[in-house]
């Protein structure tokens, strides 16, 4: 069974750094793109970026390029999303999600990580 | 960037009735369109890909149609568990993958 298990809720201050994780199991981690989707409070879904763990090919949405870094650790089958300096506007729910056999669509999703950035 | 526009923003439907949701792309995406359902406090769930193919385990009351720039998601007979927010997403040209703003299906 494919599972994506995300790390727990985070509360941070503006300017702090953060790295959240998404641990995959039930499939060969290196064979599928895995991405991140933001959902701000009461708002819709925004695609942030995606990584192909086999060769670490990473693509970003222009809206998030330079704002976040996506990485993956093949040894632990874990994808990461990190910020070097958080802003209050980063407050949101963050989902990881994996492409299905039909590349381009997110067939499997993590449970989401709520991130709150407040002074 | 391909912009996805969904209408209406909110759809009020009685249980057992049909719901028709629309999604428009700013340029052709061919058949490369997916639909997702999201319930409060949950992650989205893939319903439809390739504009009209139901994902694994999705009931037959959900159907998708369209190609190019105009797409429709139809729920033939709304069940209580279908009241949720629905998003379309194009994957014809990326990055970026882009989602529509969503349609909330609420109980009339």
mmCIF file of N, CA and C in Angstrom, chain B:
data_model
loop_
_atom_site.group_PDB
_atom_site.id
_atom_site.type_symbol
_atom_site.label_atom_id
_atom_site.label_comp_id
_atom_site.label_asym_id
_atom_site.label_seq_id
_atom_site.Cartn_x
_atom_site.Cartn_y
_atom_site.Cartn_z
ATOM 1 N N UNK B 1 1.995 30.506 -18.352
ATOM 2 C CA UNK B 1 1.291 29.667 -17.388
ATOM 3 C C UNK B 1 -0.163 29.507 -17.821
ATOM 4 N N UNK B 2 -0.662 28.296 -17.762
ATOM 5 C CA UNK B 2 -2.059 28.039 -18.123
ATOM 6 C C UNK B 2 -2.943 28.332 -16.913
ATOM 7 N N UNK B 3 -3.916 29.192 -17.105
ATOM 8 C CA UNK B 3 -4.828 29.559 -16.023
ATOM 9 C C UNK B 3 -6.097 28.717 -16.136
ATOM 10 N N UNK B 4 -6.483 28.114 -15.019
ATOM 11 C CA UNK B 4 -7.682 27.279 -14.955
ATOM 12 C C UNK B 4 -8.774 28.043 -14.202
ATOM 13 N N UNK B 5 -9.950 28.142 -14.804
ATOM 14 C CA UNK B 5 -11.055 28.883 -14.200
ATOM 15 C C UNK B 5 -12.242 27.950 -14.013
ATOM 16 N N UNK B 6 -12.714 27.845 -12.773
ATOM 17 C CA UNK B 6 -13.845 26.960 -12.473
ATOM 18 C C UNK B 6 -15.092 27.774 -12.195
ATOM 19 N N UNK B 7 -16.220 27.204 -12.596
ATOM 20 C CA UNK B 7 -17.506 27.836 -12.321
ATOM 21 C C UNK B 7 -18.567 26.769 -12.074
ATOM 22 N N UNK B 8 -19.589 27.102 -11.252
ATOM 23 C CA UNK B 8 -19.623 28.294 -10.402
ATOM 24 C C UNK B 8 -18.698 28.130 -9.211
ATOM 25 N N UNK B 9 -18.551 29.167 -8.419
ATOM 26 C CA UNK B 9 -17.733 29.066 -7.209
ATOM 27 C C UNK B 9 -18.422 28.185 -6.179
ATOM 28 N N UNK B 10 -19.753 28.309 -6.121
ATOM 29 C CA UNK B 10 -20.563 27.505 -5.210
ATOM 30 C C UNK B 10 -21.766 26.965 -5.958
ATOM 31 N N UNK B 11 -22.073 25.710 -5.713
ATOM 32 C CA UNK B 11 -23.210 25.053 -6.354
ATOM 33 C C UNK B 11 -24.071 24.441 -5.249
ATOM 34 N N UNK B 12 -25.320 24.869 -5.185
ATOM 35 C CA UNK B 12 -26.244 24.334 -4.182
ATOM 36 C C UNK B 12 -27.136 23.293 -4.834
ATOM 37 N N UNK B 13 -27.056 22.079 -4.314
ATOM 38 C CA UNK B 13 -27.752 20.947 -4.932
ATOM 39 C C UNK B 13 -28.422 20.106 -3.842
ATOM 40 N N UNK B 14 -29.585 19.575 -4.151
ATOM 41 C CA UNK B 14 -30.253 18.669 -3.217
ATOM 42 C C UNK B 14 -29.727 17.257 -3.394
ATOM 43 N N UNK B 15 -29.686 16.488 -2.314
ATOM 44 C CA UNK B 15 -29.276 15.078 -2.449
ATOM 45 C C UNK B 15 -30.117 14.369 -3.488
ATOM 46 N N UNK B 16 -29.463 13.548 -4.304
ATOM 47 C CA UNK B 16 -30.147 12.822 -5.355
ATOM 48 C C UNK B 16 -30.190 13.547 -6.691
ATOM 49 N N UNK B 17 -29.919 14.841 -6.671
ATOM 50 C CA UNK B 17 -29.920 15.610 -7.914
ATOM 51 C C UNK B 17 -28.563 15.505 -8.617
ATOM 52 N N UNK B 18 -28.554 15.977 -9.859
ATOM 53 C CA UNK B 18 -27.330 15.994 -10.654
ATOM 54 C C UNK B 18 -26.588 17.303 -10.419
ATOM 55 N N UNK B 19 -25.256 17.202 -10.381
ATOM 56 C CA UNK B 19 -24.411 18.391 -10.270
ATOM 57 C C UNK B 19 -23.487 18.449 -11.482
ATOM 58 N N UNK B 20 -23.387 19.640 -12.060
ATOM 59 C CA UNK B 20 -22.518 19.840 -13.222
ATOM 60 C C UNK B 20 -21.550 20.971 -12.924
ATOM 61 N N UNK B 21 -20.263 20.654 -12.923
ATOM 62 C CA UNK B 21 -19.210 21.605 -12.597
ATOM 63 C C UNK B 21 -18.389 21.861 -13.860
ATOM 64 N N UNK B 22 -17.970 23.102 -14.047
ATOM 65 C CA UNK B 22 -17.226 23.479 -15.248
ATOM 66 C C UNK B 22 -15.812 23.923 -14.928
ATOM 67 N N UNK B 23 -14.941 23.696 -15.876
ATOM 68 C CA UNK B 23 -13.537 24.091 -15.773
ATOM 69 C C UNK B 23 -13.082 24.541 -17.156
ATOM 70 N N UNK B 24 -12.483 25.706 -17.211
ATOM 71 C CA UNK B 24 -12.005 26.255 -18.480
ATOM 72 C C UNK B 24 -10.523 26.543 -18.394
ATOM 73 N N UNK B 25 -9.785 26.193 -19.425
ATOM 74 C CA UNK B 25 -8.349 26.470 -19.504
ATOM 75 C C UNK B 25 -8.096 27.662 -20.404
ATOM 76 N N UNK B 26 -7.077 28.440 -20.066
ATOM 77 C CA UNK B 26 -6.759 29.641 -20.836
ATOM 78 C C UNK B 26 -6.171 29.316 -22.209
ATOM 79 N N UNK B 27 -5.695 28.094 -22.378
ATOM 80 C CA UNK B 27 -5.268 27.584 -23.677
ATOM 81 C C UNK B 27 -5.468 26.083 -23.665
ATOM 82 N N UNK B 28 -5.407 25.481 -24.829
ATOM 83 C CA UNK B 28 -5.714 24.065 -24.902
ATOM 84 C C UNK B 28 -4.778 23.217 -24.040
ATOM 85 N N UNK B 29 -5.389 22.274 -23.307
ATOM 86 C CA UNK B 29 -4.609 21.305 -22.545
ATOM 87 C C UNK B 29 -4.853 19.896 -23.066
ATOM 88 N N UNK B 30 -5.490 19.792 -24.241
ATOM 89 C CA UNK B 30 -5.798 18.488 -24.789
ATOM 90 C C UNK B 30 -6.701 17.731 -23.832
ATOM 91 N N UNK B 31 -6.403 16.455 -23.593
ATOM 92 C CA UNK B 31 -7.175 15.674 -22.623
ATOM 93 C C UNK B 31 -6.550 15.639 -21.237
ATOM 94 N N UNK B 32 -5.492 16.441 -21.037
ATOM 95 C CA UNK B 32 -4.672 16.347 -19.830
ATOM 96 C C UNK B 32 -5.226 17.180 -18.687
ATOM 97 N N UNK B 33 -6.364 16.698 -18.194
ATOM 98 C CA UNK B 33 -7.108 17.418 -17.168
ATOM 99 C C UNK B 33 -7.554 16.420 -16.105
ATOM 100 N N UNK B 34 -7.349 16.799 -14.852
ATOM 101 C CA UNK B 34 -7.740 15.951 -13.725
ATOM 102 C C UNK B 34 -8.722 16.700 -12.827
ATOM 103 N N UNK B 35 -9.524 15.935 -12.113
ATOM 104 C CA UNK B 35 -10.444 16.477 -11.112
ATOM 105 C C UNK B 35 -10.133 15.841 -9.755
ATOM 106 N N UNK B 36 -10.214 16.664 -8.714
ATOM 107 C CA UNK B 36 -9.989 16.211 -7.350
ATOM 108 C C UNK B 36 -11.176 16.636 -6.482
ATOM 109 N N UNK B 37 -11.397 15.844 -5.440
ATOM 110 C CA UNK B 37 -12.391 16.169 -4.423
ATOM 111 C C UNK B 37 -11.655 16.422 -3.112
ATOM 112 N N UNK B 38 -12.044 17.470 -2.401
ATOM 113 C CA UNK B 38 -11.458 17.715 -1.086
ATOM 114 C C UNK B 38 -12.562 17.982 -0.073
ATOM 115 N N UNK B 39 -12.547 17.204 0.994
ATOM 116 C CA UNK B 39 -13.468 17.413 2.108
ATOM 117 C C UNK B 39 -12.738 18.147 3.225
ATOM 118 N N UNK B 40 -13.485 18.839 4.097
ATOM 119 C CA UNK B 40 -12.831 19.620 5.165
ATOM 120 C C UNK B 40 -11.881 18.776 5.992
ATOM 121 N N UNK B 41 -10.674 19.307 6.201
ATOM 122 C CA UNK B 41 -9.696 18.645 7.044
ATOM 123 C C UNK B 41 -9.017 17.454 6.404
ATOM 124 N N UNK B 42 -9.260 17.224 5.112
ATOM 125 C CA UNK B 42 -8.668 16.084 4.436
ATOM 126 C C UNK B 42 -7.805 16.525 3.265
ATOM 127 N N UNK B 43 -6.942 15.621 2.839
ATOM 128 C CA UNK B 43 -6.188 15.849 1.622
ATOM 129 C C UNK B 43 -7.106 15.669 0.413
ATOM 130 N N UNK B 44 -6.774 16.290 -0.694
ATOM 131 C CA UNK B 44 -7.546 16.050 -1.922
ATOM 132 C C UNK B 44 -7.479 14.582 -2.324
ATOM 133 N N UNK B 45 -8.488 14.165 -3.110
ATOM 134 C CA UNK B 45 -8.538 12.807 -3.640
ATOM 135 C C UNK B 45 -8.725 12.880 -5.149
ATOM 136 N N UNK B 46 -7.915 12.148 -5.879
ATOM 137 C CA UNK B 46 -8.030 12.132 -7.343
ATOM 138 C C UNK B 46 -9.301 11.403 -7.744
ATOM 139 N N UNK B 47 -10.126 12.076 -8.560
ATOM 140 C CA UNK B 47 -11.360 11.468 -9.060
ATOM 141 C C UNK B 47 -11.225 11.017 -10.513
ATOM 142 N N UNK B 48 -10.733 11.929 -11.338
ATOM 143 C CA UNK B 48 -10.738 11.765 -12.797
ATOM 144 C C UNK B 48 -9.381 12.199 -13.332
ATOM 145 N N UNK B 49 -8.855 11.465 -14.306
ATOM 146 C CA UNK B 49 -7.686 11.911 -15.048
ATOM 147 C C UNK B 49 -7.939 11.671 -16.529
ATOM 148 N N UNK B 50 -7.105 12.282 -17.353
ATOM 149 C CA UNK B 50 -7.332 12.164 -18.794
ATOM 150 C C UNK B 50 -8.691 12.698 -19.206
ATOM 151 N N UNK B 51 -9.202 13.648 -18.431
ATOM 152 C CA UNK B 51 -10.487 14.316 -18.653
ATOM 153 C C UNK B 51 -11.696 13.443 -18.370
ATOM 154 N N UNK B 52 -11.577 12.115 -18.550
ATOM 155 C CA UNK B 52 -12.778 11.291 -18.461
ATOM 156 C C UNK B 52 -12.571 9.921 -17.826
ATOM 157 N N UNK B 53 -11.371 9.590 -17.407
ATOM 158 C CA UNK B 53 -11.091 8.273 -16.826
ATOM 159 C C UNK B 53 -11.182 8.341 -15.308
ATOM 160 N N UNK B 54 -12.052 7.518 -14.749
ATOM 161 C CA UNK B 54 -12.156 7.509 -13.294
ATOM 162 C C UNK B 54 -10.941 6.847 -12.663
ATOM 163 N N UNK B 55 -10.462 7.445 -11.572
ATOM 164 C CA UNK B 55 -9.361 6.850 -10.824
ATOM 165 C C UNK B 55 -9.866 5.607 -10.091
ATOM 166 N N UNK B 56 -8.925 4.832 -9.588
ATOM 167 C CA UNK B 56 -9.260 3.586 -8.907
ATOM 168 C C UNK B 56 -10.216 3.824 -7.741
ATOM 169 N N UNK B 57 -11.293 3.057 -7.722
ATOM 170 C CA UNK B 57 -12.218 3.119 -6.605
ATOM 171 C C UNK B 57 -13.237 4.241 -6.651
ATOM 172 N N UNK B 58 -13.230 5.028 -7.700
ATOM 173 C CA UNK B 58 -14.173 6.153 -7.792
ATOM 174 C C UNK B 58 -15.509 5.649 -8.348
ATOM 175 N N UNK B 59 -16.623 5.984 -7.663
ATOM 176 C CA UNK B 59 -17.929 5.480 -8.111
ATOM 177 C C UNK B 59 -18.322 5.981 -9.491
ATOM 178 N N UNK B 60 -19.148 5.198 -10.152
ATOM 179 C CA UNK B 60 -19.552 5.505 -11.525
ATOM 180 C C UNK B 60 -20.421 6.749 -11.630
ATOM 181 N N UNK B 61 -20.947 7.240 -10.504
ATOM 182 C CA UNK B 61 -21.768 8.462 -10.578
ATOM 183 C C UNK B 61 -20.920 9.695 -10.917
ATOM 184 N N UNK B 62 -19.594 9.571 -10.801
ATOM 185 C CA UNK B 62 -18.694 10.655 -11.194
ATOM 186 C C UNK B 62 -18.260 10.432 -12.652
ATOM 187 N N UNK B 63 -18.455 11.432 -13.479
ATOM 188 C CA UNK B 63 -17.992 11.329 -14.860
ATOM 189 C C UNK B 63 -17.417 12.660 -15.314
ATOM 190 N N UNK B 64 -16.415 12.564 -16.164
ATOM 191 C CA UNK B 64 -15.777 13.751 -16.709
ATOM 192 C C UNK B 64 -15.861 13.765 -18.214
ATOM 193 N N UNK B 65 -15.896 14.961 -18.768
ATOM 194 C CA UNK B 65 -15.929 15.090 -20.221
ATOM 195 C C UNK B 65 -15.212 16.362 -20.621
ATOM 196 N N UNK B 66 -14.976 16.459 -21.935
ATOM 197 C CA UNK B 66 -14.356 17.665 -22.466
ATOM 198 C C UNK B 66 -12.967 17.407 -23.012
ATOM 199 N N UNK B 67 -12.465 18.406 -23.707
ATOM 200 C CA UNK B 67 -11.122 18.365 -24.266
ATOM 201 C C UNK B 67 -10.765 19.770 -24.714
ATOM 202 N N UNK B 68 -9.473 20.044 -24.771
ATOM 203 C CA UNK B 68 -9.048 21.367 -25.220
ATOM 204 C C UNK B 68 -9.119 22.384 -24.104
ATOM 205 N N UNK B 69 -10.153 23.218 -24.122
ATOM 206 C CA UNK B 69 -10.258 24.265 -23.105
ATOM 207 C C UNK B 69 -11.502 24.169 -22.232
ATOM 208 N N UNK B 70 -12.444 23.306 -22.565
ATOM 209 C CA UNK B 70 -13.699 23.243 -21.817
ATOM 210 C C UNK B 70 -13.918 21.841 -21.265
ATOM 211 N N UNK B 71 -14.124 21.757 -19.954
ATOM 212 C CA UNK B 71 -14.272 20.472 -19.284
ATOM 213 C C UNK B 71 -15.439 20.519 -18.315
ATOM 214 N N UNK B 72 -16.008 19.345 -18.084
ATOM 215 C CA UNK B 72 -17.142 19.223 -17.169
ATOM 216 C C UNK B 72 -16.970 18.012 -16.278
ATOM 217 N N UNK B 73 -17.285 18.198 -15.006
ATOM 218 C CA UNK B 73 -17.404 17.081 -14.063
ATOM 219 C C UNK B 73 -18.886 16.974 -13.713
ATOM 220 N N UNK B 74 -19.436 15.785 -13.884
ATOM 221 C CA UNK B 74 -20.842 15.551 -13.561
ATOM 222 C C UNK B 74 -20.938 14.521 -12.458
ATOM 223 N N UNK B 75 -21.746 14.835 -11.468
ATOM 224 C CA UNK B 75 -22.084 13.866 -10.416
ATOM 225 C C UNK B 75 -23.553 13.562 -10.633
ATOM 226 N N UNK B 76 -23.848 12.335 -11.018
ATOM 227 C CA UNK B 76 -25.183 12.048 -11.550
ATOM 228 C C UNK B 76 -26.275 12.122 -10.495
ATOM 229 N N UNK B 77 -26.002 11.668 -9.306
ATOM 230 C CA UNK B 77 -27.001 11.656 -8.230
ATOM 231 C C UNK B 77 -26.250 11.878 -6.922
ATOM 232 N N UNK B 78 -26.305 13.097 -6.421
ATOM 233 C CA UNK B 78 -25.460 13.466 -5.290
ATOM 234 C C UNK B 78 -25.796 12.666 -4.041
ATOM 235 N N UNK B 79 -24.765 12.118 -3.448
ATOM 236 C CA UNK B 79 -24.878 11.450 -2.166
ATOM 237 C C UNK B 79 -24.359 12.387 -1.081
ATOM 238 N N UNK B 80 -24.694 12.096 0.169
ATOM 239 C CA UNK B 80 -24.292 12.980 1.262
ATOM 240 C C UNK B 80 -22.780 13.145 1.323
ATOM 241 N N UNK B 81 -22.052 12.095 0.975
ATOM 242 C CA UNK B 81 -20.589 12.153 1.061
ATOM 243 C C UNK B 81 -19.949 12.936 -0.089
ATOM 244 N N UNK B 82 -20.748 13.380 -1.049
ATOM 245 C CA UNK B 82 -20.213 14.105 -2.201
ATOM 246 C C UNK B 82 -20.146 15.611 -1.982
ATOM 247 N N UNK B 83 -20.711 16.092 -0.885
ATOM 248 C CA UNK B 83 -20.662 17.527 -0.632
ATOM 249 C C UNK B 83 -19.240 17.869 -0.179
ATOM 250 N N UNK B 84 -18.569 18.666 -1.009
ATOM 251 C CA UNK B 84 -17.134 18.889 -0.864
ATOM 252 C C UNK B 84 -16.730 19.993 -1.833
ATOM 253 N N UNK B 85 -15.423 20.250 -1.891
ATOM 254 C CA UNK B 85 -14.892 21.192 -2.875
ATOM 255 C C UNK B 85 -14.199 20.375 -3.964
ATOM 256 N N UNK B 86 -14.411 20.787 -5.204
ATOM 257 C CA UNK B 86 -13.848 20.083 -6.352
ATOM 258 C C UNK B 86 -12.902 21.004 -7.110
ATOM 259 N N UNK B 87 -11.733 20.477 -7.442
ATOM 260 C CA UNK B 87 -10.712 21.232 -8.161
ATOM 261 C C UNK B 87 -10.374 20.529 -9.471
ATOM 262 N N UNK B 88 -10.174 21.329 -10.511
ATOM 263 C CA UNK B 88 -9.587 20.783 -11.728
ATOM 264 C C UNK B 88 -8.103 21.143 -11.770
ATOM 265 N N UNK B 89 -7.339 20.400 -12.530
ATOM 266 C CA UNK B 89 -5.889 20.629 -12.633
ATOM 267 C C UNK B 89 -5.429 20.218 -14.026
ATOM 268 N N UNK B 90 -4.660 21.081 -14.657
ATOM 269 C CA UNK B 90 -4.121 20.718 -15.972
ATOM 270 C C UNK B 90 -2.699 20.181 -15.821
ATOM 271 N N UNK B 91 -2.342 19.244 -16.654
ATOM 272 C CA UNK B 91 -0.968 18.723 -16.647
ATOM 273 C C UNK B 91 -0.437 18.569 -18.069
ATOM 274 N N UNK B 92 -0.992 19.360 -18.972
ATOM 275 C CA UNK B 92 -0.524 19.297 -20.353
ATOM 276 C C UNK B 92 0.810 19.999 -20.553
ATOM 277 N N UNK B 93 0.956 21.122 -19.865
ATOM 278 C CA UNK B 93 2.172 21.915 -20.014
ATOM 279 C C UNK B 93 2.618 22.334 -18.614
ATOM 280 N N UNK B 94 3.770 21.814 -18.212
ATOM 281 C CA UNK B 94 4.282 22.164 -16.874
ATOM 282 C C UNK B 94 5.789 22.053 -16.885
ATOM 283 N N UNK B 95 6.498 22.732 -15.977
ATOM 284 C CA UNK B 95 5.887 23.528 -14.906
ATOM 285 C C UNK B 95 5.350 24.850 -15.431
ATOM 286 N N UNK B 96 4.366 25.436 -14.712
ATOM 287 C CA UNK B 96 3.785 24.864 -13.504
ATOM 288 C C UNK B 96 2.554 24.023 -13.799
ATOM 289 N N UNK B 97 2.321 23.014 -12.965
ATOM 290 C CA UNK B 97 1.006 22.404 -12.891
ATOM 291 C C UNK B 97 0.084 23.450 -12.298
ATOM 292 N N UNK B 98 -1.155 23.537 -12.796
ATOM 293 C CA UNK B 98 -2.040 24.577 -12.293
ATOM 294 C C UNK B 98 -3.419 24.013 -11.965
ATOM 295 N N UNK B 99 -3.948 24.507 -10.846
ATOM 296 C CA UNK B 99 -5.272 24.127 -10.376
ATOM 297 C C UNK B 99 -6.256 25.264 -10.639
ATOM 298 N N UNK B 100 -7.520 24.891 -10.778
ATOM 299 C CA UNK B 100 -8.566 25.881 -10.768
ATOM 300 C C UNK B 100 -8.839 26.325 -9.341
ATOM 301 N N UNK B 101 -9.664 27.356 -9.203
ATOM 302 C CA UNK B 101 -9.940 27.911 -7.884
ATOM 303 C C UNK B 101 -10.906 27.092 -7.042
ATOM 304 N N UNK B 102 -11.539 26.106 -7.649
ATOM 305 C CA UNK B 102 -12.424 25.221 -6.902
ATOM 306 C C UNK B 102 -13.899 25.571 -7.024
ATOM 307 N N UNK B 103 -14.740 24.551 -6.919
ATOM 308 C CA UNK B 103 -16.194 24.704 -6.825
ATOM 309 C C UNK B 103 -16.658 23.987 -5.575
ATOM 310 N N UNK B 104 -17.327 24.717 -4.723
ATOM 311 C CA UNK B 104 -17.877 24.111 -3.510
ATOM 312 C C UNK B 104 -19.281 23.604 -3.815
ATOM 313 N N UNK B 105 -19.508 22.323 -3.591
ATOM 314 C CA UNK B 105 -20.837 21.743 -3.756
ATOM 315 C C UNK B 105 -21.460 21.621 -2.370
ATOM 316 N N UNK B 106 -22.526 22.389 -2.164
ATOM 317 C CA UNK B 106 -23.158 22.412 -0.856
ATOM 318 C C UNK B 106 -24.588 21.915 -0.935
ATOM 319 N N UNK B 107 -25.100 21.554 0.238
ATOM 320 C CA UNK B 107 -26.464 21.029 0.315
ATOM 321 C C UNK B 107 -27.468 22.170 0.174
ATOM 322 N N UNK B 108 -28.409 21.967 -0.745
ATOM 323 C CA UNK B 108 -29.465 22.959 -0.950
ATOM 324 C C UNK B 108 -30.555 22.803 0.106
#
